[in-house]
Coordinates of C-alpha atoms and ligand atoms in Angstrom, one line a residue:
M1 CA 75.2 -7.9 31.6
S2 CA 75.7 -4.5 33.3
Q3 CA 76.6 -1.4 31.4
T4 CA 78.7 0.3 34.1
A5 CA 82.4 1.1 33.4
P6 CA 84.7 -0.7 35.8
Q7 CA 86.2 1.5 38.5
P8 CA 90.0 2.3 38.6
E9 CA 90.4 -0.2 41.5
D10 CA 89.1 -3.0 39.1
V11 CA 92.2 -2.5 36.9
P12 CA 94.6 -5.3 37.6
L13 CA 97.9 -4.1 39.1
A14 CA 99.9 -7.4 39.1
P15 CA 101.0 -8.3 35.6
L16 CA 98.8 -11.0 34.0
P17 CA 100.4 -14.4 34.4
H18 CA 100.7 -17.3 31.9
Y19 CA 98.8 -20.4 32.9
I20 CA 100.6 -23.7 32.8
G21 CA 99.3 -26.9 34.3
G22 CA 96.4 -25.1 35.7
Q23 CA 98.6 -22.7 37.7
P24 CA 99.4 -19.0 37.1
V25 CA 103.1 -18.7 36.2
T26 CA 105.3 -15.6 36.0
S27 CA 108.4 -15.1 33.9
S28 CA 111.7 -13.2 34.1
R29 CA 111.3 -11.0 31.0
A30 CA 110.1 -7.5 31.8
P31 CA 106.3 -7.4 31.7
F32 CA 104.8 -5.5 28.7
A33 CA 102.1 -2.8 29.0
N34 CA 98.4 -3.4 28.2
V35 CA 97.0 -0.2 26.7
D36 CA 93.4 0.8 26.5
P37 CA 92.9 1.8 22.9
A38 CA 90.0 4.2 23.7
S39 CA 92.1 6.4 25.9
G40 CA 95.7 5.4 25.1
R41 CA 96.3 4.9 28.8
T42 CA 98.3 1.9 30.2
V43 CA 95.8 -0.1 32.2
G44 CA 97.9 -3.1 33.2
Y45 CA 101.0 -5.2 32.5
V46 CA 101.5 -8.7 31.1
H47 CA 104.2 -11.3 31.7
E48 CA 106.1 -12.1 28.5
A49 CA 107.1 -15.7 27.9
D50 CA 110.6 -16.7 27.1
A51 CA 111.5 -19.9 25.3
G52 CA 111.7 -21.7 28.7
I53 CA 108.1 -20.8 29.6
V54 CA 106.8 -21.9 26.3
D55 CA 108.7 -25.2 26.7
Q56 CA 107.1 -25.7 30.1
A57 CA 103.7 -25.0 28.7
V58 CA 104.1 -27.5 25.8
K59 CA 105.5 -30.1 28.2
A60 CA 102.5 -29.6 30.5
A61 CA 100.1 -30.0 27.5
R62 CA 102.0 -33.2 26.5
A63 CA 101.8 -34.6 30.0
A64 CA 98.1 -33.9 30.2
L65 CA 97.5 -35.9 27.0
R66 CA 98.6 -39.0 28.9
G67 CA 96.6 -38.1 32.1
P68 CA 92.9 -38.4 33.0
W69 CA 91.9 -36.3 29.9
S70 CA 92.8 -39.3 27.7
R71 CA 90.2 -41.4 29.5
Y72 CA 87.3 -39.0 29.1
T73 CA 84.6 -40.3 26.7
D74 CA 83.2 -37.9 24.1
P75 CA 80.1 -37.3 26.2
Q76 CA 82.2 -36.6 29.3
R77 CA 84.3 -34.0 27.3
A78 CA 81.1 -32.6 25.9
A79 CA 79.7 -32.2 29.5
I80 CA 82.9 -30.4 30.7
L81 CA 82.8 -28.0 27.7
R82 CA 79.2 -27.1 28.6
K83 CA 80.4 -26.3 32.1
V84 CA 83.1 -24.0 30.5
A85 CA 80.3 -22.3 28.5
D86 CA 78.3 -21.8 31.7
G87 CA 81.4 -20.6 33.5
I88 CA 81.9 -17.8 30.9
R89 CA 78.2 -16.8 31.2
A90 CA 78.4 -16.8 35.0
R91 CA 81.4 -14.4 34.8
A92 CA 80.1 -12.5 31.8
D93 CA 80.6 -9.1 33.4
E94 CA 84.2 -9.8 34.0
F95 CA 84.8 -11.0 30.5
L96 CA 83.0 -8.0 29.2
A97 CA 85.1 -5.5 31.2
A98 CA 88.3 -7.3 30.2
E99 CA 87.4 -7.4 26.5
I100 CA 86.4 -3.7 26.5
R101 CA 89.5 -2.7 28.3
D102 CA 91.7 -4.5 25.9
T103 CA 90.0 -3.4 22.7
G104 CA 88.0 -0.3 23.4
K105 CA 85.0 -1.8 21.5
P106 CA 81.5 -0.6 22.3
H107 CA 79.8 -2.4 25.2
D108 CA 76.8 -3.1 22.9
L109 CA 79.0 -5.0 20.5
A110 CA 81.0 -7.0 23.1
S111 CA 77.9 -7.9 25.0
H112 CA 76.0 -9.1 22.0
L113 CA 78.8 -10.7 19.9
D114 CA 82.1 -11.3 21.6
I115 CA 81.2 -12.7 25.0
P116 CA 78.0 -14.7 24.2
R117 CA 79.8 -16.2 21.1
G118 CA 82.8 -17.1 23.3
A119 CA 80.5 -19.2 25.5
A120 CA 78.4 -20.5 22.5
N121 CA 81.4 -22.0 20.8
F122 CA 81.8 -24.5 23.7
D123 CA 78.1 -25.5 23.5
V124 CA 78.3 -25.9 19.7
F125 CA 81.4 -28.1 19.8
A126 CA 80.1 -30.1 22.7
D127 CA 77.0 -30.9 20.5
Q128 CA 79.3 -31.7 17.6
V129 CA 81.5 -34.2 19.4
A130 CA 78.6 -35.8 21.2
N131 CA 77.1 -36.7 17.8
L132 CA 80.3 -37.5 15.9
S133 CA 80.3 -40.6 13.7
T134 CA 82.9 -42.2 11.5
E135 CA 82.6 -44.3 8.3
T136 CA 82.4 -48.1 8.1
F137 CA 82.7 -50.4 5.0
R138 CA 81.9 -54.0 4.6
S139 CA 84.6 -54.9 2.0
P140 CA 84.8 -57.8 -0.4
T141 CA 87.8 -60.2 0.0
P142 CA 89.2 -62.9 -2.4
D143 CA 88.0 -65.7 0.0
G144 CA 84.5 -64.3 0.0
N145 CA 84.3 -63.8 3.7
G146 CA 84.8 -60.1 3.5
A147 CA 86.4 -57.5 5.8
L148 CA 85.1 -54.8 8.0
N149 CA 86.7 -51.4 7.8
Y150 CA 86.0 -48.7 10.2
A151 CA 87.6 -45.4 11.2
L152 CA 88.7 -44.4 14.6
R153 CA 89.1 -40.7 15.4
T154 CA 92.1 -39.9 17.6
P155 CA 93.2 -36.5 18.9
R156 CA 96.2 -34.9 17.1
G157 CA 97.9 -34.2 20.3
V158 CA 99.3 -30.8 21.5
I159 CA 97.7 -28.0 19.5
A160 CA 99.3 -24.5 19.4
V161 CA 96.5 -21.9 19.1
I162 CA 97.8 -18.5 18.0
C163 CA 95.2 -15.7 18.0
P164 CA 94.6 -12.1 16.7
W165 CA 93.2 -9.2 18.6
N166 CA 90.1 -8.2 16.8
L167 CA 87.5 -10.6 18.3
P168 CA 89.8 -12.0 21.0
L169 CA 87.6 -14.4 23.0
L170 CA 85.3 -15.3 20.1
L171 CA 88.1 -16.3 17.7
M172 CA 90.2 -18.1 20.4
T173 CA 87.3 -20.2 21.7
W174 CA 86.4 -21.0 18.1
K175 CA 89.6 -22.9 18.0
V176 CA 90.0 -24.1 21.6
A177 CA 86.5 -25.6 21.9
P178 CA 86.8 -28.0 18.9
A179 CA 90.4 -28.8 19.9
L180 CA 89.4 -29.9 23.4
A181 CA 86.1 -31.5 22.2
C182 CA 88.3 -33.9 20.2
G183 CA 90.5 -34.7 23.2
N184 CA 93.6 -32.6 22.3
T185 CA 95.4 -30.3 24.8
V186 CA 96.2 -26.7 23.9
V187 CA 98.8 -24.0 24.4
V188 CA 97.1 -20.7 23.5
K189 CA 99.0 -17.6 22.6
P190 CA 96.6 -14.6 22.6
S191 CA 97.5 -11.5 20.8
E192 CA 99.8 -9.2 22.8
E193 CA 97.2 -6.5 22.4
T194 CA 94.4 -8.5 24.0
P195 CA 95.7 -10.8 26.7
S196 CA 92.9 -10.6 29.3
T197 CA 90.0 -12.8 28.3
T198 CA 92.3 -15.7 27.5
T199 CA 93.7 -15.4 31.0
L200 CA 90.3 -15.3 32.5
L201 CA 89.3 -18.4 30.5
A202 CA 92.1 -20.3 32.2
E203 CA 90.4 -19.6 35.6
V204 CA 87.1 -20.8 34.2
M205 CA 88.7 -23.9 32.8
N206 CA 89.9 -24.7 36.4
E207 CA 86.5 -24.0 37.9
A208 CA 84.8 -26.2 35.3
G209 CA 87.1 -29.1 36.2
V210 CA 89.2 -29.2 33.1
P211 CA 92.3 -31.3 34.2
P212 CA 95.5 -29.3 34.7
G213 CA 97.6 -29.0 31.6
V214 CA 94.8 -29.4 29.1
F215 CA 94.5 -25.6 28.6
N216 CA 97.7 -23.6 28.9
V217 CA 98.3 -19.9 28.1
V218 CA 101.5 -18.1 27.2
H219 CA 101.7 -14.4 26.6
G220 CA 103.9 -12.4 24.4
F221 CA 104.6 -11.1 20.9
G222 CA 105.4 -12.9 17.6
P223 CA 109.0 -12.9 16.4
D224 CA 111.6 -13.7 19.2
S225 CA 108.8 -14.1 21.6
A226 CA 106.0 -16.5 22.6
G227 CA 104.5 -16.8 19.0
Q228 CA 107.8 -17.8 17.4
Y229 CA 108.8 -20.1 20.2
L230 CA 105.5 -21.9 20.2
S231 CA 105.2 -22.4 16.5
E232 CA 108.8 -23.7 16.3
H233 CA 108.5 -26.0 19.4
P234 CA 108.9 -29.6 18.3
G235 CA 106.5 -30.8 20.9
V236 CA 103.6 -29.1 19.1
D237 CA 101.7 -31.5 16.9
A238 CA 99.5 -29.0 14.9
I239 CA 99.1 -25.3 14.7
T240 CA 95.9 -23.3 14.3
F241 CA 96.4 -19.7 13.5
T242 CA 94.2 -16.6 12.8
G243 CA 95.9 -13.5 11.7
E244 CA 97.7 -11.7 8.8
T245 CA 98.7 -13.7 5.7
R246 CA 102.3 -12.5 6.2
T247 CA 102.4 -14.0 9.7
G248 CA 100.9 -17.2 8.4
T249 CA 103.8 -17.5 6.0
A250 CA 106.3 -17.3 8.9
I251 CA 104.3 -19.9 10.9
M252 CA 104.0 -22.2 7.9
K253 CA 107.8 -22.2 7.6
A254 CA 108.1 -23.1 11.2
A255 CA 105.4 -25.8 10.8
A256 CA 107.4 -27.3 7.9
V257 CA 110.0 -28.5 10.3
G258 CA 108.5 -31.8 11.6
V259 CA 105.8 -31.6 8.8
R260 CA 103.1 -30.4 11.2
P261 CA 99.6 -29.6 9.9
V262 CA 98.3 -26.1 10.0
S263 CA 94.8 -24.5 9.9
F264 CA 95.0 -20.9 8.8
E265 CA 92.4 -18.1 8.8
L266 CA 94.1 -15.2 7.2
G267 CA 93.6 -11.7 5.7
G268 CA 91.0 -10.6 3.3
K269 CA 90.0 -7.8 0.9
N270 CA 86.4 -8.6 0.7
A271 CA 84.0 -7.2 -2.0
A272 CA 80.3 -6.5 -1.7
L273 CA 78.3 -6.5 -5.0
V274 CA 75.2 -4.3 -4.9
F275 CA 72.8 -4.8 -7.8
A276 CA 70.2 -2.3 -8.8
D277 CA 67.4 -4.7 -8.0
C278 CA 68.5 -5.0 -4.3
D279 CA 66.4 -3.9 -1.3
L280 CA 68.3 -0.6 -1.0
D281 CA 67.6 0.0 2.7
A282 CA 68.9 -3.5 3.5
A283 CA 71.9 -3.1 1.3
V284 CA 73.0 0.2 2.7
A285 CA 72.5 -1.1 6.3
G286 CA 74.4 -4.3 5.5
V287 CA 77.3 -2.6 3.8
T288 CA 77.5 0.0 6.6
R289 CA 77.8 -2.9 9.1
S290 CA 80.3 -4.8 7.0
A291 CA 82.5 -1.8 6.5
F292 CA 82.4 -0.3 10.0
L293 CA 81.5 -2.9 12.6
N294 CA 84.3 -3.2 15.2
A295 CA 85.9 -0.1 13.5
G296 CA 86.4 -2.2 10.3
Q297 CA 88.6 -4.6 12.2
V298 CA 86.7 -7.8 11.1
C299 CA 88.4 -10.2 8.7
L300 CA 85.1 -10.6 6.9
G301 CA 84.6 -6.8 6.5
T302 CA 84.0 -5.1 3.2
E303 CA 86.7 -2.8 1.8
R304 CA 85.6 -2.9 -1.8
V305 CA 82.0 -2.2 -2.9
Y306 CA 80.9 -2.6 -6.5
V307 CA 77.5 -0.9 -7.1
E308 CA 75.4 -1.1 -10.3
R309 CA 75.6 2.3 -12.0
A310 CA 71.8 2.9 -11.9
I311 CA 71.9 3.2 -8.1
F312 CA 75.5 4.3 -7.6
D313 CA 74.8 8.0 -6.7
E314 CA 71.9 7.1 -4.4
F315 CA 73.8 4.3 -2.7
T316 CA 76.9 6.6 -2.2
R317 CA 74.7 9.4 -0.7
R318 CA 73.0 6.9 1.7
L319 CA 76.3 5.2 2.7
K320 CA 77.8 8.6 3.4
A321 CA 74.9 9.5 5.7
A322 CA 75.1 6.1 7.5
A323 CA 78.9 6.5 8.1
E324 CA 78.4 10.0 9.4
A325 CA 75.7 8.8 11.8
L326 CA 78.1 6.5 13.6
R327 CA 78.9 7.6 17.1
P328 CA 82.5 7.1 18.4
G329 CA 82.9 7.5 22.1
D330 CA 83.3 6.0 25.6
P331 CA 82.6 2.3 25.1
Y332 CA 80.2 2.3 28.0
A333 CA 78.2 5.4 27.0
E334 CA 74.7 4.9 25.8
G335 CA 74.6 5.2 22.0
T336 CA 78.3 4.6 21.3
N337 CA 78.5 2.3 18.3
F338 CA 82.0 3.0 16.9
G339 CA 85.3 2.2 18.7
P340 CA 88.9 3.0 18.3
L341 CA 91.6 1.0 16.4
I342 CA 93.6 -1.4 18.4
S343 CA 96.9 0.3 18.7
R344 CA 98.9 3.4 17.7
E345 CA 100.8 1.3 15.2
H346 CA 97.6 0.1 13.6
R347 CA 96.2 3.6 13.6
D348 CA 99.3 4.9 11.8
K349 CA 98.9 2.1 9.2
V350 CA 95.3 2.9 8.5
L351 CA 96.0 6.6 8.3
S352 CA 98.8 5.9 5.8
Y353 CA 96.2 4.4 3.5
Y354 CA 93.9 7.5 4.1
A355 CA 96.8 9.7 3.0
R356 CA 97.6 7.5 0.1
A357 CA 94.0 7.5 -1.2
R358 CA 94.0 11.4 -1.1
N359 CA 97.4 11.5 -2.9
E360 CA 96.1 9.1 -5.6
G361 CA 93.2 11.5 -6.3
A362 CA 90.3 9.6 -4.5
T363 CA 87.2 11.5 -3.9
V364 CA 86.7 11.5 -0.1
V365 CA 83.0 11.0 0.2
T366 CA 83.3 11.2 4.0
G367 CA 85.9 10.9 6.7
G368 CA 89.6 10.5 5.9
G369 CA 90.9 11.9 9.2
V370 CA 90.9 11.7 13.0
P371 CA 87.7 12.7 14.8
A372 CA 87.8 15.3 17.6
M373 CA 87.3 13.3 20.8
P374 CA 86.6 14.5 24.3
A375 CA 89.6 15.0 26.6
A376 CA 89.4 11.7 28.3
L377 CA 89.6 9.9 24.9
A378 CA 91.8 12.3 23.0
G379 CA 94.9 10.0 23.6
G380 CA 93.1 7.0 22.0
W381 CA 93.6 5.5 18.5
W382 CA 90.6 7.0 16.7
V383 CA 90.0 7.4 13.0
E384 CA 86.9 8.5 11.1
P385 CA 84.7 6.1 9.2
T386 CA 85.8 6.7 5.6
V387 CA 84.3 6.2 2.1
W388 CA 86.1 6.9 -1.1
T389 CA 85.3 6.8 -4.8
G390 CA 87.4 7.3 -7.9
L391 CA 90.5 5.1 -7.3
A392 CA 92.2 3.1 -10.0
P393 CA 91.7 -0.7 -9.6
D394 CA 95.4 -1.3 -9.1
S395 CA 95.7 1.2 -6.2
A396 CA 97.2 -0.3 -3.1
V397 CA 94.2 1.0 -1.3
L398 CA 92.1 -1.4 -3.3
T399 CA 94.5 -4.3 -3.4
E400 CA 96.0 -4.5 0.1
E401 CA 94.1 -5.3 3.3
I402 CA 93.7 -2.1 5.4
F403 CA 91.7 -3.6 8.3
G404 CA 90.2 -0.2 9.2
P405 CA 86.8 1.5 8.9
C406 CA 86.9 2.4 5.3
C407 CA 85.6 1.2 1.9
H408 CA 85.8 2.3 -1.7
L409 CA 82.8 2.4 -4.0
A410 CA 83.1 1.7 -7.7
P411 CA 80.3 1.6 -10.3
F412 CA 79.7 -1.3 -12.7
D413 CA 77.5 -1.9 -15.7
R414 CA 77.4 -5.7 -16.1
E415 CA 77.3 -8.7 -13.8
D416 CA 80.4 -10.3 -15.3
E417 CA 82.3 -7.1 -14.9
A418 CA 81.4 -6.9 -11.2
I419 CA 82.4 -10.6 -10.7
A420 CA 85.7 -10.1 -12.5
A421 CA 86.5 -7.0 -10.3
A422 CA 85.6 -8.9 -7.1
N423 CA 87.8 -11.8 -8.1
D424 CA 90.8 -9.6 -9.0
S425 CA 92.4 -10.1 -5.6
P426 CA 95.0 -12.4 -4.1
Y427 CA 92.6 -12.9 -1.2
G428 CA 89.3 -14.9 -1.1
L429 CA 87.7 -14.8 2.3
A430 CA 84.1 -13.5 2.0
T431 CA 81.7 -11.6 -0.2
S432 CA 78.2 -10.2 0.2
I433 CA 75.8 -10.0 -2.7
W434 CA 72.8 -7.7 -2.6
T435 CA 70.0 -8.6 -5.1
Q436 CA 66.4 -9.7 -5.1
N437 CA 66.9 -11.8 -8.2
L438 CA 67.3 -15.3 -6.8
T439 CA 68.8 -16.8 -10.0
R440 CA 71.4 -14.1 -10.0
A441 CA 72.2 -14.6 -6.4
H442 CA 73.0 -18.3 -6.9
R443 CA 75.0 -17.6 -10.1
V444 CA 77.1 -14.9 -8.5
A445 CA 77.7 -16.8 -5.3
A446 CA 79.0 -19.7 -7.3
A447 CA 81.3 -17.4 -9.4
I448 CA 83.1 -15.4 -6.6
E449 CA 86.3 -17.0 -5.5
V450 CA 85.8 -17.0 -1.7
G451 CA 85.2 -19.4 1.2
I452 CA 82.0 -17.6 2.4
A453 CA 79.3 -15.9 0.2
W454 CA 76.5 -14.1 1.9
V455 CA 73.3 -13.1 0.0
N456 CA 71.3 -10.1 1.4
C457 CA 73.2 -10.4 4.7
W458 CA 76.6 -10.3 6.2
F459 CA 78.3 -12.1 9.1
L460 CA 75.2 -14.2 9.6
R461 CA 76.9 -17.3 11.1
D462 CA 75.7 -20.7 11.8
L463 CA 78.6 -22.1 13.8
R464 CA 78.1 -25.6 12.3
T465 CA 79.0 -24.3 8.8
A466 CA 82.4 -24.4 7.2
F467 CA 84.4 -21.2 7.8
G468 CA 87.7 -20.3 6.0
G469 CA 89.2 -18.6 3.0
A470 CA 90.2 -19.3 -0.6
K471 CA 93.5 -18.1 -2.2
Q472 CA 95.7 -16.3 0.4
S473 CA 92.9 -16.0 2.9
G474 CA 93.6 -19.3 4.5
I475 CA 94.2 -23.0 4.5
G476 CA 91.5 -25.4 5.6
R477 CA 88.0 -24.9 7.1
E478 CA 87.0 -24.7 10.7
G479 CA 83.4 -24.8 12.0
G480 CA 81.1 -27.8 12.7
V481 CA 82.4 -31.2 11.6
H482 CA 84.9 -29.4 9.3
G483 CA 86.9 -28.2 12.3
L484 CA 86.8 -31.6 13.8
E485 CA 88.6 -33.0 10.7
F486 CA 91.6 -30.8 11.6
Y487 CA 91.6 -31.5 15.3
T488 CA 91.5 -35.3 14.8
E489 CA 93.4 -37.9 12.9
L490 CA 91.5 -40.8 11.3
R491 CA 92.8 -44.3 11.8
N492 CA 91.3 -47.0 9.6
V493 CA 90.9 -50.4 11.2
C494 CA 90.5 -53.3 8.8
I495 CA 89.2 -56.6 10.3
K496 CA 89.3 -59.8 8.2
L497 CA 86.0 -61.6 8.8
Ligands
NAD501 P1 99.0 -10.8 13.3 O1 99.3 -11.8 12.2 O2 99.8 -9.6 13.4 O3 99.1 -11.5 14.7 C1 98.3 -12.7 15.0 C2 99.0 -13.5 16.1 O4 100.2 -14.0 15.6 C3 99.4 -12.6 17.3 O5 99.1 -13.4 18.5 C4 100.8 -12.4 17.1 O6 101.6 -12.2 18.3 C5 101.3 -13.7 16.5 N1 102.5 -13.6 15.7 C6 103.0 -12.5 15.0 N2 104.1 -12.8 14.3 C7 104.4 -14.2 14.6 C8 105.4 -15.1 14.2 N3 106.4 -14.7 13.4 N4 105.3 -16.3 14.7 C9 104.3 -16.7 15.5 N5 103.3 -15.9 15.9 C10 103.3 -14.6 15.4 O7 97.4 -10.5 13.1 P2 96.6 -9.4 14.0 O8 97.1 -8.1 13.6 O9 96.6 -9.8 15.4 O10 95.1 -9.6 13.4 C11 94.7 -8.9 12.2 C12 94.8 -9.8 11.0 O11 94.1 -11.0 11.3 C13 94.2 -9.3 9.7 O12 95.0 -9.6 8.7 C14 92.9 -10.0 9.6 O13 92.3 -10.2 8.4 C15 93.3 -11.4 10.2 N6 92.1 -12.1 10.7 C16 91.7 -13.1 9.9 C17 90.5 -13.8 10.4 C18 90.0 -15.0 9.6 O14 89.1 -15.7 10.1 N7 90.4 -15.2 8.3 C19 89.9 -13.5 11.5 C20 90.4 -12.4 12.3 C21 91.5 -11.7 11.8
6OD502 O1 82.1 -16.1 13.3 C1 83.1 -16.8 13.2 O2 83.0 -18.0 13.4 C2 84.4 -16.3 12.8 N1 85.4 -17.1 12.7 C3 84.5 -15.0 12.6 C4 85.6 -14.3 12.2 C5 85.7 -13.0 12.1 C6 86.9 -12.3 11.7 O3 87.3 -11.3 12.1

């Protein structure tokens, strides 16, 4: 993948279209601006769907369910998904440029995580569906002849896929790949902040030979726009959503009409537990990554760190140094490893928590403001990586999801005290535990109320494993066969022998 910034003439001038039935489609609502978060400049425009466009997309997806797609065998769908993966890899530079333009994230991050994982998701779910089995039972009957029960997996139908902006291609393909692997059709609503890679994927779907109408894209916002119209549309059979817990609540109300199933990956307020017996270098590096990767805009990111008192001062000193070594800058520049926040609105929200922490008497170990950036980036949505100590446990800074590059460090004396503090949250997405005591690692991992517990690592993902949150961090699990449970319906067939 090249590391050259795209030239101005590469910036699309025509608004990005929706994709319906394999064709680009425009709409009559005024296009909305696509802003580069690194510079604050408008770099393109995007068509916004009205209710009629969403209806068209859902009908195209429904029609495609009855078309050739319904006759593809599992291995045939797997083969076509592998072509989609290859298609992303063949156009990796375009995906990379689009993702960086939409998010401002460093080239290094997008080229190592977002784009390769976007492709890998199709390979993984191709493997999963090619090896999928169902249960059979030979059952006793009163006449002694018995009966054979077996389960058939059928696609759920038209799936609405509503996506966030933080890892746009990665998180969208994480849903689209299993949905298509199971024979469903999809209508995807990317975030209004990051419309580009989903639109590019529609082209790749066509190139890979995915039948028209199987993959549809509608652009727009949430309320009174594409998101609401899609989640309320009666032609949608199931909704998979990643985003804020509050948005999930609105979508769940829409899904209640028609009793449609949902799969939700929602917010978090994740805790790291750092014990005095940890490998300190690894723990500092791991917590630095988990608090500041993608400028803290990772649902799995750490905003609360509990550190055993014996190493608290040393850990704080080292985390401060690591935060101060991060290099914000041009996403394409050598050495840039810290990007901007996604939007002015999100920057204002994060800065409001920075102000609140100061007002509540936090010790600002580092950061807390807006970095001085060179002129070309001065209009972007930058904030400093920030570390606090000294806040009361019930502070909003410690109970609400900020989704920015910041974390609070608090000392603890006993393991049970650290576990209780970590669990004192309405969220339960992920945790990371740093210790070299294996027995303690198993004990603590079992005691923390989360969907994902990492020991001596963070965001180390095997895509076949279950992914999802406890409490208000989600409903259901995606990943591996667990995702396939959501994207299929089981039909039991009972044959009297
Ligand atoms: P968001 O909830 O604001 O938006 C997500 C999507 O929902 C967007 O496409 C948006 O347009 C749409 N939307 C908004 N209101 C809607 C409505 N009323 N009806 C239908 N659709 C609507 O989330 P975001 O700001 O894009 O992403 C950040 C959030 O996502 C954070 O809370 C983060 O924790 C969460 N997230 C969770 C995971 C996870 O796996 N648990 C992963 C990534 C992000
Ligand atoms: O790695 C994944 O599979 C995944 N779903 C990551 C989510 C990251 C959230 O921001």
